[in-house]
CSV table of C-alpha atoms in Angstrom, one decimal:
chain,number,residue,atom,x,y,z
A,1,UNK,CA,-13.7,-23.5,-26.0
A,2,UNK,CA,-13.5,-24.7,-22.2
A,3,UNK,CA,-10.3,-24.4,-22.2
A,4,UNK,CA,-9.9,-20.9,-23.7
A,5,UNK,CA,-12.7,-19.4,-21.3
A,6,UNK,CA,-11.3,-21.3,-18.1
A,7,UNK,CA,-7.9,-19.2,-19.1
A,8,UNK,CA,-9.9,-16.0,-19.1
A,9,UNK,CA,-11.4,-16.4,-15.7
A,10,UNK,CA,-7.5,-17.3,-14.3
A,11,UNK,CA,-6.2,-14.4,-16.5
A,12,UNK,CA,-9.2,-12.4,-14.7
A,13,UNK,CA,-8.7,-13.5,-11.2
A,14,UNK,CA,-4.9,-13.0,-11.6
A,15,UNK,CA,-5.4,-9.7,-12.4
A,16,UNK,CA,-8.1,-8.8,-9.8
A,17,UNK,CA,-5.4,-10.2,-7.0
A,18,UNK,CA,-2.6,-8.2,-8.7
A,19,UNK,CA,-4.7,-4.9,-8.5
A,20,UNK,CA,-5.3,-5.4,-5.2
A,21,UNK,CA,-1.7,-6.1,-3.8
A,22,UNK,CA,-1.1,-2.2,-2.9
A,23,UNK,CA,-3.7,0.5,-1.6
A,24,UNK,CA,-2.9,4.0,-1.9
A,25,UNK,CA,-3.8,6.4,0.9
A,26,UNK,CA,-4.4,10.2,1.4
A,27,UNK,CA,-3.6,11.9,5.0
A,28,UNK,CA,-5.9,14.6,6.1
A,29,UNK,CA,-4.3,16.8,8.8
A,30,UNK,CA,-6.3,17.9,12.2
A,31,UNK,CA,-7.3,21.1,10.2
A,32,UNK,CA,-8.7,19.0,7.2
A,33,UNK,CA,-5.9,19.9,5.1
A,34,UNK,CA,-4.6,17.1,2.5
A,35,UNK,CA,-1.2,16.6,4.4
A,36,UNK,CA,0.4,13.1,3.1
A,37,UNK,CA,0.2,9.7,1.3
A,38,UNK,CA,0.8,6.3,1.8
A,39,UNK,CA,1.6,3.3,0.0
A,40,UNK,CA,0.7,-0.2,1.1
A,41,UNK,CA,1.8,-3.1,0.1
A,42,UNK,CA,0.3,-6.6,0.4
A,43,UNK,CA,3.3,-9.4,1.3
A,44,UNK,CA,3.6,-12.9,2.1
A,45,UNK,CA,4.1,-12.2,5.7
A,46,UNK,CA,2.1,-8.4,6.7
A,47,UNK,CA,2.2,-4.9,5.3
A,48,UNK,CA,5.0,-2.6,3.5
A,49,UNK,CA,4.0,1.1,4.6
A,50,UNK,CA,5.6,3.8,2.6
A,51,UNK,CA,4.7,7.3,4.2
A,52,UNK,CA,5.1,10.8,3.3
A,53,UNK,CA,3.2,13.5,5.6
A,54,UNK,CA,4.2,17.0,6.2
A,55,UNK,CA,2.8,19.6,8.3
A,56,UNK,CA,4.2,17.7,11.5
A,57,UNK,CA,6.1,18.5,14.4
A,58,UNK,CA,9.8,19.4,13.3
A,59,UNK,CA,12.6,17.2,14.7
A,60,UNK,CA,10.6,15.2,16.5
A,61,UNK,CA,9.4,11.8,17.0
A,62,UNK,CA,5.8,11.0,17.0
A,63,UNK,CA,3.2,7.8,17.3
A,64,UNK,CA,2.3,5.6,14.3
A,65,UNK,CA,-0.5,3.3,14.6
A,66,UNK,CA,-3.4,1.7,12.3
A,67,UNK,CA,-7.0,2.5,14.1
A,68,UNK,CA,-10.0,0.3,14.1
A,69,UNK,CA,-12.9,2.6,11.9
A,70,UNK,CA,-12.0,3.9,8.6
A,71,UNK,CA,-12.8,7.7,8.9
A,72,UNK,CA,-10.9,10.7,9.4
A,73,UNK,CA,-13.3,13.5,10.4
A,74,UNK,CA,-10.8,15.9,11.5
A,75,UNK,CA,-13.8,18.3,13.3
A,76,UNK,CA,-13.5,15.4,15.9
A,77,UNK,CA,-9.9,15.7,16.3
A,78,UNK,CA,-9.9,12.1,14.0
A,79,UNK,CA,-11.8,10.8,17.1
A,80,UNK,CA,-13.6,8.9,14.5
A,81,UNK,CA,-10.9,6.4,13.8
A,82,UNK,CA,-11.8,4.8,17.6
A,83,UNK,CA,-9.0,2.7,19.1
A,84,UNK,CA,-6.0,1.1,18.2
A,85,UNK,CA,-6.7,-1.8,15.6
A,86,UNK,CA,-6.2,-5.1,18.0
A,87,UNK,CA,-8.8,-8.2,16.8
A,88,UNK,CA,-6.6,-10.7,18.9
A,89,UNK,CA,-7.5,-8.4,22.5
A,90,UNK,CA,-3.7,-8.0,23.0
A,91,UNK,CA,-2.4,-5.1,25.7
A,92,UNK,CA,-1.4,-1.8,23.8
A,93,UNK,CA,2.4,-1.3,23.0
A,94,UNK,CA,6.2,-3.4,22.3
A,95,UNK,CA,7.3,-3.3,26.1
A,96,UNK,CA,3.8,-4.9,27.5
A,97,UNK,CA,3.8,-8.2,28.7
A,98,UNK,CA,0.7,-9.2,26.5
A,99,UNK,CA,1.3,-6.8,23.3
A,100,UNK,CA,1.0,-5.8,21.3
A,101,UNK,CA,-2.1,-4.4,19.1
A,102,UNK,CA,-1.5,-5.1,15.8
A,103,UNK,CA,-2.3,-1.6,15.0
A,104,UNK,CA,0.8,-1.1,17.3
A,105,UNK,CA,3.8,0.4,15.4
A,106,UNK,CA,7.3,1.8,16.1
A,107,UNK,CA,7.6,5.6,16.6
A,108,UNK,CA,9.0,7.4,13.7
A,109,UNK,CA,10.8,10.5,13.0
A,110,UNK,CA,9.8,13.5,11.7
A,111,UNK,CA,13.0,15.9,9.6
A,112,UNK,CA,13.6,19.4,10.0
A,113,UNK,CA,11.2,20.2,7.2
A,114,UNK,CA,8.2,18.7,9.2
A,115,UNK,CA,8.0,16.4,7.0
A,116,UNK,CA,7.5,12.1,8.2
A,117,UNK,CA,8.9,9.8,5.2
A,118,UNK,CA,9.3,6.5,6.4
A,119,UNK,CA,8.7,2.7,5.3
A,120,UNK,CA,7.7,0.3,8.1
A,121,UNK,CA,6.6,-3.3,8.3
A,122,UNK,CA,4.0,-4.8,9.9
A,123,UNK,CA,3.9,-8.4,10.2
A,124,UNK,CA,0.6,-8.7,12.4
A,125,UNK,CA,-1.7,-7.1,9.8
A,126,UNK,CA,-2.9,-8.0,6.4
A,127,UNK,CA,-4.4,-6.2,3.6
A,128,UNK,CA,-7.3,-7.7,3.7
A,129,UNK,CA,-10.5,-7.6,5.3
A,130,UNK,CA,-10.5,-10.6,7.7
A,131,UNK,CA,-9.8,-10.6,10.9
A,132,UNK,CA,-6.4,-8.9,10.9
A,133,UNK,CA,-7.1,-7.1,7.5
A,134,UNK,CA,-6.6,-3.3,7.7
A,135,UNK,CA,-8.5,-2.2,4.3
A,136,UNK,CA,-11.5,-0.5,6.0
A,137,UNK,CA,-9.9,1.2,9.1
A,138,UNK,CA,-7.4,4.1,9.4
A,139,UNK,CA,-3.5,5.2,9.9
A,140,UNK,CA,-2.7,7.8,12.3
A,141,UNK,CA,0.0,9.8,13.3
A,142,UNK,CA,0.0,11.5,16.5
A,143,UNK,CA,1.5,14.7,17.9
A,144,UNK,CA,4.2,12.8,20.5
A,145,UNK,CA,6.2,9.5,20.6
A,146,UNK,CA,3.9,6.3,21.8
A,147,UNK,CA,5.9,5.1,25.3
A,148,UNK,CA,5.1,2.0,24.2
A,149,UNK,CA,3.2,1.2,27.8
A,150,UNK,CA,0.7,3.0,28.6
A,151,UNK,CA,-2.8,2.1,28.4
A,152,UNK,CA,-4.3,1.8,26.0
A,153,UNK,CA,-3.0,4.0,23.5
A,154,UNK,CA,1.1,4.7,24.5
A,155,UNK,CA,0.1,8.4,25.9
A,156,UNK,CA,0.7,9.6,22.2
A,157,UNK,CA,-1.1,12.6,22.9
A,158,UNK,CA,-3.5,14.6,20.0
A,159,UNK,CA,-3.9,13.0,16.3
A,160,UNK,CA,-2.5,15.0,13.8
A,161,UNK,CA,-3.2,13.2,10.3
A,162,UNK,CA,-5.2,10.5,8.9
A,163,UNK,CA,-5.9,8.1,6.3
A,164,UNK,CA,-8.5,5.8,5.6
A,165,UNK,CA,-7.4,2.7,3.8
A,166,UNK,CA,-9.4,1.7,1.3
C-alpha cells in the first residue's frame, strides 16, 4: 500500500515538472492586436525561445529582450513591462564592460513579410520563478536594433509587441 501510493505522488510530481518544462506565449502588438507566439523551453542550462511575430518592420533588424513585470498594456505603449529583466544589477547590453542584463538578447531579423521567426538561447534565465526565473514578466520586441551600449535599454527605440509569460 506504501509503496503503491509513494509511486503515485513520484508519478504526480513527474508529471507536474514535465508540464511545466515549456510555457506558451501570445504577442500583443502596440495596437492591441494578437501579433505572435512563443514557445519556451525549460533546459539544463537557460531558456529555448521559439518566436513567430508578424506585423513588424520589413527587412529589418529589431531589439529582443525579456522585461521585468508581466503585462502588456499596449495603451501605454507596453510601458507596463518596466525595464530590462537584470536581478544580478548588471550594465544593459553584450559590449558593456559589466553586462549584461539577463533580459539582454541578440538583435534578430525581421523577413520581407514582416514577419520575426527566430529561436534563441538564453543561458542567464530560467523558467522559473526565482531569482533569474522569467515566468511572471514579459518578452518584447522593439521597433530598432539594441546597440548593445547604451544605457539602459540599447536605444531600441518604441515597443512593438509583447508577451507575458506565464
Amino acid at each position: 500500500m506504501k509503496t503503491t501510493l509513494l509511486a503515485t505522488i513520484l508519478l504526480a510530481t513527474t508529471s507536474l515538472a514535465i508540464a511545466q518544462e515549456t510555457v506558451s506565449v501570445g504577442f500583443v502588438s502596440d495596437t492591441g492586436a494578437d501579433n505572435g507566439t512563443a514557445e519556451l523551453t525549460a533546459t539544463p542550462g537557460g531558456v529555448l525561445i521559439e518566436l513567430e511575430i508578424s506585423g513588424l518592420p520589413a527587412g529589418q533588424w529589431v531589439a529582443f529582450h525579456a522585461h521585468e513585470t508581466g503585462s502588456c498594456d499596449h495603451t501605454t505603449g507596453h510601458d507596463s513591462a518596466g525595464g530590462h529583466f537584470n536581478p544580478t544589477g548588471k550594465t544593459h547590453g553584450f559590449l558593456s564592460a559589466d553586462g549584461p542584463h539577463a533580459g539582454d538578447m541578440p538583435n534578430q531579423y525581421v523577413s520581407a513579410d514582416g514577419i520575426l521567426r527566430a529561436q534563441v538561447y538564453n543561458d542567464r534565465v530560467r523558467l522559473n520563478r526565482e531569482k533569474d526565473g522569467i515566468l511572471g514578466r514579459a518578452l518584447m520586441i522593439h521597433a530598432q536594433p539594441d546597440d548593445y551600449e547604451s544605457q539602459p535599454s540599447g536605444g531600441a527605440g518604441k515597443r512593438l509587441a509583447c508577451g507575458v509569460i506565464e
